[in-house]
Short mmCIF file of C-alpha atoms in Angstrom, two decimals:
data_model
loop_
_atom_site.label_atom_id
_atom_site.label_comp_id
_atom_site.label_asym_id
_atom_site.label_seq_id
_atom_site.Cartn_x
_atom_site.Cartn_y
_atom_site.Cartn_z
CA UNK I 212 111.27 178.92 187.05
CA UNK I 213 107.75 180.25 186.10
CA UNK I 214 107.26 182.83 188.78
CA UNK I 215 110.47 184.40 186.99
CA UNK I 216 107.92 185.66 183.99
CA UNK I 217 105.08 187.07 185.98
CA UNK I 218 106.49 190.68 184.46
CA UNK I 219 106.36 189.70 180.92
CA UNK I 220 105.77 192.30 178.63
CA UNK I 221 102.46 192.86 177.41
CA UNK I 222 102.98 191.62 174.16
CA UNK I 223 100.94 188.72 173.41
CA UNK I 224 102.06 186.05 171.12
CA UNK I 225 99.02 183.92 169.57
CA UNK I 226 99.97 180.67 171.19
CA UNK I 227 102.78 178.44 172.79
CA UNK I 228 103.25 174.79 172.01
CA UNK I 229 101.55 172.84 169.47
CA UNK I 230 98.59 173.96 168.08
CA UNK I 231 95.97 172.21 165.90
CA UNK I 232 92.74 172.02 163.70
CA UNK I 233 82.75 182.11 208.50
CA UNK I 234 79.48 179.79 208.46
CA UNK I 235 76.89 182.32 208.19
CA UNK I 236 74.95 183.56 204.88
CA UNK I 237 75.84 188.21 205.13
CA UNK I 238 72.41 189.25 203.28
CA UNK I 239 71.51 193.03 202.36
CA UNK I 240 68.11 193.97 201.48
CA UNK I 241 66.95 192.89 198.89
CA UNK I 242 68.39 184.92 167.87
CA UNK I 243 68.36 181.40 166.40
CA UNK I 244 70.97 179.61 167.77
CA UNK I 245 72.43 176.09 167.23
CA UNK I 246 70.82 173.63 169.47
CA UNK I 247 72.13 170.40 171.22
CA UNK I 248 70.58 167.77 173.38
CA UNK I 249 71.33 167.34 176.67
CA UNK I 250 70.70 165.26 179.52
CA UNK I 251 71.47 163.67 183.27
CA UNK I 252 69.83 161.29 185.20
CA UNK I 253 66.45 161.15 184.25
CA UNK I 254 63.42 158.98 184.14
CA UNK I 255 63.06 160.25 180.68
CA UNK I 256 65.08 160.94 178.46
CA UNK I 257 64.56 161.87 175.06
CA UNK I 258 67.01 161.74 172.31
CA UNK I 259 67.94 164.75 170.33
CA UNK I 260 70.37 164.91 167.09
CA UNK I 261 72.92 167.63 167.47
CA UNK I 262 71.51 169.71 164.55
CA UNK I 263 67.73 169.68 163.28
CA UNK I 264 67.43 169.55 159.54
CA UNK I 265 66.05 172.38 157.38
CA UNK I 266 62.22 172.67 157.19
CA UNK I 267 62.70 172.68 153.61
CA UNK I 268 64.94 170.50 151.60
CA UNK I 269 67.21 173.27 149.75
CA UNK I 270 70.67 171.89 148.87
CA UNK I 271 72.29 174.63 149.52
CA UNK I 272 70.78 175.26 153.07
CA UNK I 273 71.95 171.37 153.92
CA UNK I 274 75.55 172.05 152.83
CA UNK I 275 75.86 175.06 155.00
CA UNK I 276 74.13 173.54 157.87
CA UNK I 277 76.82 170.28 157.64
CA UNK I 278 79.76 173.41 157.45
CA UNK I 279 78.52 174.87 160.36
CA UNK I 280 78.51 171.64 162.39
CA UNK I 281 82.20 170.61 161.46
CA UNK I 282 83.06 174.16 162.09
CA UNK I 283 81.66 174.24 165.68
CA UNK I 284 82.86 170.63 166.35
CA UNK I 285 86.65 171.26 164.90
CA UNK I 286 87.66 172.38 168.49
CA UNK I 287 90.95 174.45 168.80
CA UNK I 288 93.96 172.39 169.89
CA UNK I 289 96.59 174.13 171.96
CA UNK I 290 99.19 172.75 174.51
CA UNK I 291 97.56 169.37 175.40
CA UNK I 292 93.73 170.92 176.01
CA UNK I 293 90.86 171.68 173.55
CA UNK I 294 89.01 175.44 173.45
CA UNK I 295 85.95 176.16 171.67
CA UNK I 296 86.20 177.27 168.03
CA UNK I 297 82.42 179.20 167.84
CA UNK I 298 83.63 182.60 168.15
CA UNK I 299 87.01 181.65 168.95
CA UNK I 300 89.14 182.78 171.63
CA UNK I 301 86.53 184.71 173.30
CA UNK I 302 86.62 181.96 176.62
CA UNK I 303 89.91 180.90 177.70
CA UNK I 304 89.01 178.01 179.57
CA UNK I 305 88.81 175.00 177.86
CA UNK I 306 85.76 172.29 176.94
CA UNK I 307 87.47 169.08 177.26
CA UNK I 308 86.61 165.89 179.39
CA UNK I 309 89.26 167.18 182.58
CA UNK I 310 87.33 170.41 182.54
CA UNK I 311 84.10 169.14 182.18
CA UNK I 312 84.48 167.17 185.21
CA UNK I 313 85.15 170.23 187.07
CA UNK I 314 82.49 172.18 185.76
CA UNK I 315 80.64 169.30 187.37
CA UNK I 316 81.85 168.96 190.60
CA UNK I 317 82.37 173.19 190.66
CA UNK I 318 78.05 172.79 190.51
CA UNK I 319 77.91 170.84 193.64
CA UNK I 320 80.54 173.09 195.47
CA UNK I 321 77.41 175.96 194.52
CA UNK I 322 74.92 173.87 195.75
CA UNK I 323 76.47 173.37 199.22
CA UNK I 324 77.35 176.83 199.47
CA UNK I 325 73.54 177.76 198.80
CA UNK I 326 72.42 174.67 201.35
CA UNK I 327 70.93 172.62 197.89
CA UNK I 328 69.43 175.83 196.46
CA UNK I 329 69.65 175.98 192.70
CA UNK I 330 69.18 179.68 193.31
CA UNK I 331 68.25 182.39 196.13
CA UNK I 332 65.73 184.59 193.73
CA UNK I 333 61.84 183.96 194.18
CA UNK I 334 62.22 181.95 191.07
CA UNK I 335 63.40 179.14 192.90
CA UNK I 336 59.75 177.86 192.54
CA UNK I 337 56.81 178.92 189.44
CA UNK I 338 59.35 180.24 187.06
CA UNK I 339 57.70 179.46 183.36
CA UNK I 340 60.55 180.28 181.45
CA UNK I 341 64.36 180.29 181.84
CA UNK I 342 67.73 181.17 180.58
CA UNK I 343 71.03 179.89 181.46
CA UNK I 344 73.74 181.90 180.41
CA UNK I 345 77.25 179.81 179.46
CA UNK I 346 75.63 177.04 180.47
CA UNK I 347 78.88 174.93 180.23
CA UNK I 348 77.95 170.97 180.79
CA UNK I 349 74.31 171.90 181.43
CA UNK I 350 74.08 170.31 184.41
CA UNK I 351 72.41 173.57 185.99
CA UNK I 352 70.05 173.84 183.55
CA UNK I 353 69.18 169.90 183.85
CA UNK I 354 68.98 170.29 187.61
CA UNK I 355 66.34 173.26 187.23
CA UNK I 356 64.42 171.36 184.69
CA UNK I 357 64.25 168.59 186.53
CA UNK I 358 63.10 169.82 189.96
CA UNK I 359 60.70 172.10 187.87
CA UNK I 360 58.96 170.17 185.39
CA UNK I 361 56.57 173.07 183.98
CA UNK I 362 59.08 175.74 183.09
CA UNK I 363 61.00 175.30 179.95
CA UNK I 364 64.90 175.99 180.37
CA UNK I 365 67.22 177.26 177.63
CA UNK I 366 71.19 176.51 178.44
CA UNK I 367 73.44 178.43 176.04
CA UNK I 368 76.67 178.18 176.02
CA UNK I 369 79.79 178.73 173.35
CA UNK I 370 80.66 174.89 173.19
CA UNK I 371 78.40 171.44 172.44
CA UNK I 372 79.53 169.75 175.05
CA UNK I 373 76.29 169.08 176.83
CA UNK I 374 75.24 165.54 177.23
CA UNK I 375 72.73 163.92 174.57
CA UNK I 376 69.44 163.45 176.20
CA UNK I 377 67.45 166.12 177.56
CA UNK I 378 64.16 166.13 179.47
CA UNK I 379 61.32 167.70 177.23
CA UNK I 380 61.31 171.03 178.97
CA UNK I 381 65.53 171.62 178.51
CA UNK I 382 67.28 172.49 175.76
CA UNK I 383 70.44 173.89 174.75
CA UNK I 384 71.86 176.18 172.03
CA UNK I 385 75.19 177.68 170.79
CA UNK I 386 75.31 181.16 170.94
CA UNK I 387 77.56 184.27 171.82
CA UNK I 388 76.24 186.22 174.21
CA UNK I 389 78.53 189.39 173.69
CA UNK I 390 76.49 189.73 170.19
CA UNK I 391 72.78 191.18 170.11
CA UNK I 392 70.09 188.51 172.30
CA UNK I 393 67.75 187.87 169.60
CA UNK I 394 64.57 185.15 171.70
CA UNK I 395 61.31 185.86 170.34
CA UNK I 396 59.89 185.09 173.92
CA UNK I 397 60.78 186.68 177.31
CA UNK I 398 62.06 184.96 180.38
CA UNK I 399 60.77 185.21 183.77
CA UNK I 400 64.36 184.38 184.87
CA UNK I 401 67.98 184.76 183.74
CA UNK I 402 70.71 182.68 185.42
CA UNK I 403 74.31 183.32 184.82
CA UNK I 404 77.37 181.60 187.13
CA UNK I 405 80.99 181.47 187.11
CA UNK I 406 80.82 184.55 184.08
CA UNK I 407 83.48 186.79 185.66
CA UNK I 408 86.36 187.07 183.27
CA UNK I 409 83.81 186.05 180.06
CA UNK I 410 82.29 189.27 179.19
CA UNK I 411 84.02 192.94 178.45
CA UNK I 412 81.12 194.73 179.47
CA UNK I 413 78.99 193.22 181.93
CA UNK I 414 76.50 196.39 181.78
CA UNK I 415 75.35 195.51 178.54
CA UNK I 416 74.88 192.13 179.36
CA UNK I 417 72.61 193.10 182.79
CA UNK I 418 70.63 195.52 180.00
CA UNK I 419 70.24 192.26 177.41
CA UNK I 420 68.79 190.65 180.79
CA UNK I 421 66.87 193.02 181.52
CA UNK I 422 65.49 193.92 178.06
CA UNK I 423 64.79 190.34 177.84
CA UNK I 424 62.52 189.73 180.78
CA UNK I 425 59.06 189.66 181.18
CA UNK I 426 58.08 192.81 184.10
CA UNK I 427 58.39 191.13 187.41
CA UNK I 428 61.26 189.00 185.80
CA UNK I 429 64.51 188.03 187.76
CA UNK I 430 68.03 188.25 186.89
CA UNK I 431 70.32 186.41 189.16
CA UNK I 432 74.28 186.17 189.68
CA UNK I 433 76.25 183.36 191.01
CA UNK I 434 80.49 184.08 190.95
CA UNK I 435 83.40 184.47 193.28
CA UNK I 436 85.18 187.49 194.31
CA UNK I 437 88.79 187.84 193.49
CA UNK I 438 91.89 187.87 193.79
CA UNK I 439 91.97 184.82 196.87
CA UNK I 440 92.13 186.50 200.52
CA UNK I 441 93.04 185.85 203.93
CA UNK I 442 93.13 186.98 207.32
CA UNK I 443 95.24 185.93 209.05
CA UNK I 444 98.89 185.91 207.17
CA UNK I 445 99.19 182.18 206.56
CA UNK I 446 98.74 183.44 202.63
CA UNK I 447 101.24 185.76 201.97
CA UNK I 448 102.19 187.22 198.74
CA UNK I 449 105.05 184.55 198.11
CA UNK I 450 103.07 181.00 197.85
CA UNK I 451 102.33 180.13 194.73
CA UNK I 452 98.60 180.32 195.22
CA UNK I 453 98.63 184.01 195.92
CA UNK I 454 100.99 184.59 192.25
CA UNK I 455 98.87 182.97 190.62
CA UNK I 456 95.12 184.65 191.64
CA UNK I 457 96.86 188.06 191.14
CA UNK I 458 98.15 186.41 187.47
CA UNK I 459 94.52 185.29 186.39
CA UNK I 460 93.18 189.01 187.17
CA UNK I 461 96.11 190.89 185.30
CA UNK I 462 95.77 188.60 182.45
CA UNK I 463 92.18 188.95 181.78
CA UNK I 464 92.31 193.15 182.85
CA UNK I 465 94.90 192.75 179.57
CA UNK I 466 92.03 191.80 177.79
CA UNK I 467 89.43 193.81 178.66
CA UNK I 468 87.89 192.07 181.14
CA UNK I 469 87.33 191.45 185.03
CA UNK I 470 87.96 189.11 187.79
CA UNK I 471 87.23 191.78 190.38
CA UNK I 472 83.76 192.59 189.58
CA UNK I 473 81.87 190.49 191.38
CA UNK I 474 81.49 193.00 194.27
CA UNK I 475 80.13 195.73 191.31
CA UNK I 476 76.97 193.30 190.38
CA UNK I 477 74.90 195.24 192.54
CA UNK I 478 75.38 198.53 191.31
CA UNK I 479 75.26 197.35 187.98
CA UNK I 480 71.76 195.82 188.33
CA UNK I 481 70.57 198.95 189.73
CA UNK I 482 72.03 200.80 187.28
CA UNK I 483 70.22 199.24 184.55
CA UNK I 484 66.72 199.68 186.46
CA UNK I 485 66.62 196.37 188.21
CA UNK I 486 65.29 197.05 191.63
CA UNK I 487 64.85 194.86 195.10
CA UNK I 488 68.17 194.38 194.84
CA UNK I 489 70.09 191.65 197.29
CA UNK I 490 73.48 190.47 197.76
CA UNK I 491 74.34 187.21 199.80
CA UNK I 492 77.55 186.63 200.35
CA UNK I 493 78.94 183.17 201.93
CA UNK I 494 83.05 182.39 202.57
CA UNK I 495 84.71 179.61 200.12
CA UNK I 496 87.44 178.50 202.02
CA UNK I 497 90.14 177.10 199.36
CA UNK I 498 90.50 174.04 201.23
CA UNK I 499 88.87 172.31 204.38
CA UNK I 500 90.71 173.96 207.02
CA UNK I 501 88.29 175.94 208.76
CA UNK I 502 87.23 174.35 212.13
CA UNK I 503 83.25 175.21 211.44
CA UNK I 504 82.06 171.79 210.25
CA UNK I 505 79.48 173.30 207.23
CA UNK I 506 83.03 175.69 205.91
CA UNK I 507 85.25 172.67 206.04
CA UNK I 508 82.24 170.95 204.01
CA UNK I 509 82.05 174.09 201.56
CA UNK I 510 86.21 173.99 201.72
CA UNK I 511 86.20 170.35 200.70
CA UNK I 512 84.46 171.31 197.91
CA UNK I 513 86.62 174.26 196.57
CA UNK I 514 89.37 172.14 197.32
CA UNK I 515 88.02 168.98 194.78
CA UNK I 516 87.05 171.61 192.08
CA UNK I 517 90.33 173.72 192.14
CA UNK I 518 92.71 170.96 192.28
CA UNK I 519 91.59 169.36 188.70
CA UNK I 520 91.23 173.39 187.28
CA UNK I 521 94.77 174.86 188.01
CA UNK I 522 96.78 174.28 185.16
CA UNK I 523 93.21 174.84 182.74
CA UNK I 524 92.02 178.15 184.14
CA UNK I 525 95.54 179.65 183.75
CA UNK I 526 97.27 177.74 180.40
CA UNK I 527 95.76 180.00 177.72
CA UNK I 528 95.93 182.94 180.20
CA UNK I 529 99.41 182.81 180.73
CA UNK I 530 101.03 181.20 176.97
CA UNK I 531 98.46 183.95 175.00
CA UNK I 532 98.30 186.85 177.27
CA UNK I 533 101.36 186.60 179.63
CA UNK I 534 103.81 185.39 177.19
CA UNK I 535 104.74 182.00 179.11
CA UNK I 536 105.69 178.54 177.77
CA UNK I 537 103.17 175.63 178.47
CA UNK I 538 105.69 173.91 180.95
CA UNK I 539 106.30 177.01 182.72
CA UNK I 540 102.59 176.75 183.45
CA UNK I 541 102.68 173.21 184.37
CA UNK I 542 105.58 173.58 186.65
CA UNK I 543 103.66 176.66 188.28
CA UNK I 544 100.23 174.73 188.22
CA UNK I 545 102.02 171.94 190.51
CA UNK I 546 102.96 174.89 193.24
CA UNK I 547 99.90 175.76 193.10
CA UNK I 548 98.29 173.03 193.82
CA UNK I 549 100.39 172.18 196.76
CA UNK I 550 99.09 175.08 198.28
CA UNK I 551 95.79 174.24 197.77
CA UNK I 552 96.49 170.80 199.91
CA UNK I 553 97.99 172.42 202.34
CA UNK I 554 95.39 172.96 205.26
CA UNK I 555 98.00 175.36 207.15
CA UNK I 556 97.39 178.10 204.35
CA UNK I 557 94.05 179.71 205.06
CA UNK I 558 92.76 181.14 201.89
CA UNK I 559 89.50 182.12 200.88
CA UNK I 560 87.20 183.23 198.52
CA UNK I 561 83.94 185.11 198.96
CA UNK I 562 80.82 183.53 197.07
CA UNK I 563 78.37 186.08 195.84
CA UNK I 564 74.61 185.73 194.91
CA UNK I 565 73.37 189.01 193.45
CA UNK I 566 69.90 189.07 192.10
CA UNK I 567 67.25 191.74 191.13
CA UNK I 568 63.68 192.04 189.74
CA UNK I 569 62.69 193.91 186.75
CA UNK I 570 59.84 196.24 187.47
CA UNK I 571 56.72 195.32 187.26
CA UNK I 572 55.43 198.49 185.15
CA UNK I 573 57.14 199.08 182.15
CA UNK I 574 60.44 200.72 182.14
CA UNK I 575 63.26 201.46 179.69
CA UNK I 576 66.64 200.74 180.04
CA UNK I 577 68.81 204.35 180.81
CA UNK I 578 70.06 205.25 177.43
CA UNK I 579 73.32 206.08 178.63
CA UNK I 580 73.69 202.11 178.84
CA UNK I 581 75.36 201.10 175.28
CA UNK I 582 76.85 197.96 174.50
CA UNK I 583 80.52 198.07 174.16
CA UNK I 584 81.11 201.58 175.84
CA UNK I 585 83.68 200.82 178.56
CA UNK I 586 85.45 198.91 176.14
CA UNK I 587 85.10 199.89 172.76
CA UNK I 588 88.18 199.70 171.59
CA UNK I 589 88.15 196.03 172.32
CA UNK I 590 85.12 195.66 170.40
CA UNK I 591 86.12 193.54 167.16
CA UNK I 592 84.07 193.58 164.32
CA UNK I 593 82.95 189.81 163.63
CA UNK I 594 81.12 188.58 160.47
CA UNK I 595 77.41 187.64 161.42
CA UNK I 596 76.75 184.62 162.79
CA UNK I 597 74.87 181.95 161.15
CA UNK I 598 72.34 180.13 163.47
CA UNK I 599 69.98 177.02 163.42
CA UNK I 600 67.07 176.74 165.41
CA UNK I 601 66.29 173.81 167.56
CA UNK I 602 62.86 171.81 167.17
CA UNK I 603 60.98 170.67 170.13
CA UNK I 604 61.75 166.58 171.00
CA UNK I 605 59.24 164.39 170.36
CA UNK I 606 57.98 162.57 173.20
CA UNK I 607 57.64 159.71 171.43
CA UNK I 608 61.29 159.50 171.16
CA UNK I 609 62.13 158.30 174.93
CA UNK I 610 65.82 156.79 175.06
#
């Protein structure tokens, strides 16, 4: 059975299986990249190749552009699912179709938990410019551009898998964020949800936001708190549900990372000078058993996003970190996921929005802050990137 390996050793093999080419809101006080098109439902659309050509017609340049496209594009192939392969193995979740739904129906969940808020920050209205940090479908970054039409929205994300039309103020790129943020222009917001587990040191990252916002600029956080909770012992430490929470956080504390952060955003944001401060928190109930009609409503929607996710958010997890075989997982995933149906188990998450405002006098960034520190000996040495830069659509172009 696959609860017998939860105690694997901590060896980790390189893969398994085939691989190929209640109700209430709790609120305290307050560098070139590769570009792709995007889109949603629009009145306009405008359609953008995946990769600009050189502004010069070098030979050489061309070939290495066309490289770096297959390279992104060649996805990794392992047990059944498809992983990014720019700066590969850095996200274990994967980029296919199955988990692109989910990304899509996890942004809805978000915007009933927020009652249709895109965010909490001011910058929910007369932000100029924005960035959307592992962007995933881009449906976030659509959603802002759409319902703000004058502020110009950059999605980035490790994988192309954001739709081909985009309105004229969106655009996405291919980037890693862990590396040094290189925009020639600030932001006046920074966005970033559903990052816990992506990032070794989410310090540095607050500092890149920081450093990388215009004085008076907002950084926000969107991201659950684990491992899942209850209160009142219908969860106990046997259902498969519980194993597998407490699995996803040792696995990614193997690599360096956290599931269990969520609840250090705010000191984090202070720490790197943000001030104002504020933390909202709002209960996820796994499913819809809560009697409060707007938590059975929020519930619903954990429910419909976890039930797709199970076996995904735990497959490369458990075969790469945990040592498990990819049945093991799909055996496990199918426990799981009959405790997620069942409304007699009262699990929960907590939902956090953390956001903070840069200052608006200049100030510097404590030096103490370093990227990599916590974790430098996780730190691995990575040849430098090669970027394109993404032209500006052509409204002519409409679809």
């Amino acid at each position: 059975m696959a609860q017998e390996h939860r105690d694997q050793p901590e060896t980790q093999p390189e893969s398994h299986g085939e691989t190929q080419p209640d109700g209430q809101f709790e609120t305290q006080p307050e560098a070139q990249a590769v570009a792709f098109g995007a889109g949603s439902d629009h009145d306009f659309r405008f359609e953008i190749p995946y990769y600009t050509q050189p502004e010069h017609d070098d030979d050489d340049d061309g070939a290495s552009t066309a490289s770096l496209k297959a390279s992104i594009l060649d996805y990794r192939r392992e047990n059944g699912r498809t992983y990014h392969r720019f700066s590969d193995g850095h996200y274990v979740l994967p980029n296919d179709d199955l988990e692109q739904e989910r990304l899509d129906i996890a942004n809805h969940m978000w915007t009933v938990v927020w009652d249709g808020q895109l965010c909490l920050c001011p910058k929910k209205n007369g932000a100029k410019r924005v960035l959307d940090l592992g962007t995933g479908t881009g449906i976030w970054a659509l959603d802002y551009a759409d319902e703000h039409p004058t502020a110009t929205v950059i999605g980035v994300d490790l994988s192309p898998i954001q739709p081909e039309y985009v309105p004229p103020n969106c655009q996405f790129e291919i980037d890693d964020l862990e590396k040094e943020w290189a925009w020639p222009e600030k932001f006046d917001f920074v966005f970033s949800r559903n990052m816990i587990g992506c990032f070794n040191d989410w310090e540095w990252i607050a500092k890149q936001a920081f450093e990388n916002l215009e004085p008076g600029g907002y950084f926000e956080i969107h991201d659950n708190l684990y491992p899942v909770a209850c209160d009142d012992g219908t969860l106990t430490e046997d259902h498969a549900l519980y194993k597998w929470s407490s699995l996803l956080c040792e696995a990614i504390a193997r690599m360096g990372r956290s599931l269990t952060i969520t609840s250090e955003f705010e000191g984090i944001l202070q720490r790197v000078g943000f001030e104002n401060v504020t933390v909202t928190k709002q209960k996820m109930p796994a499913s819809p058993w809560p009697e409060d009609p707007r938590l059975q409503e929020i519930g619903s929607w954990v429910q419909a996003s976890l039930l797709p996710g199970i076996e995904g958010m735990a497959m490369a997890l458990l075969t790469r970190v945990m040592g498990w075989k990819p049945a093991e997982v799909i055996i496990f995933g199918s426990q799981v996921r009959q405790d997620v149906k069942n409304l007699g188990v009262h699990a929960y998450w907590y939902g956090y929005s953390v956001y903070g405002r840069k200052p608006a006098s200049k100030k510097e960034v404590p030096k103490e802050i370093l990227r990599g520190k916590p974790n430098e000996s996780l730190q691995v040495d990575s040849p430098k990137r090669e970027n394109l830069k993404r032209k500006s659509p052509h409204p002519e172009s409409p679809k």
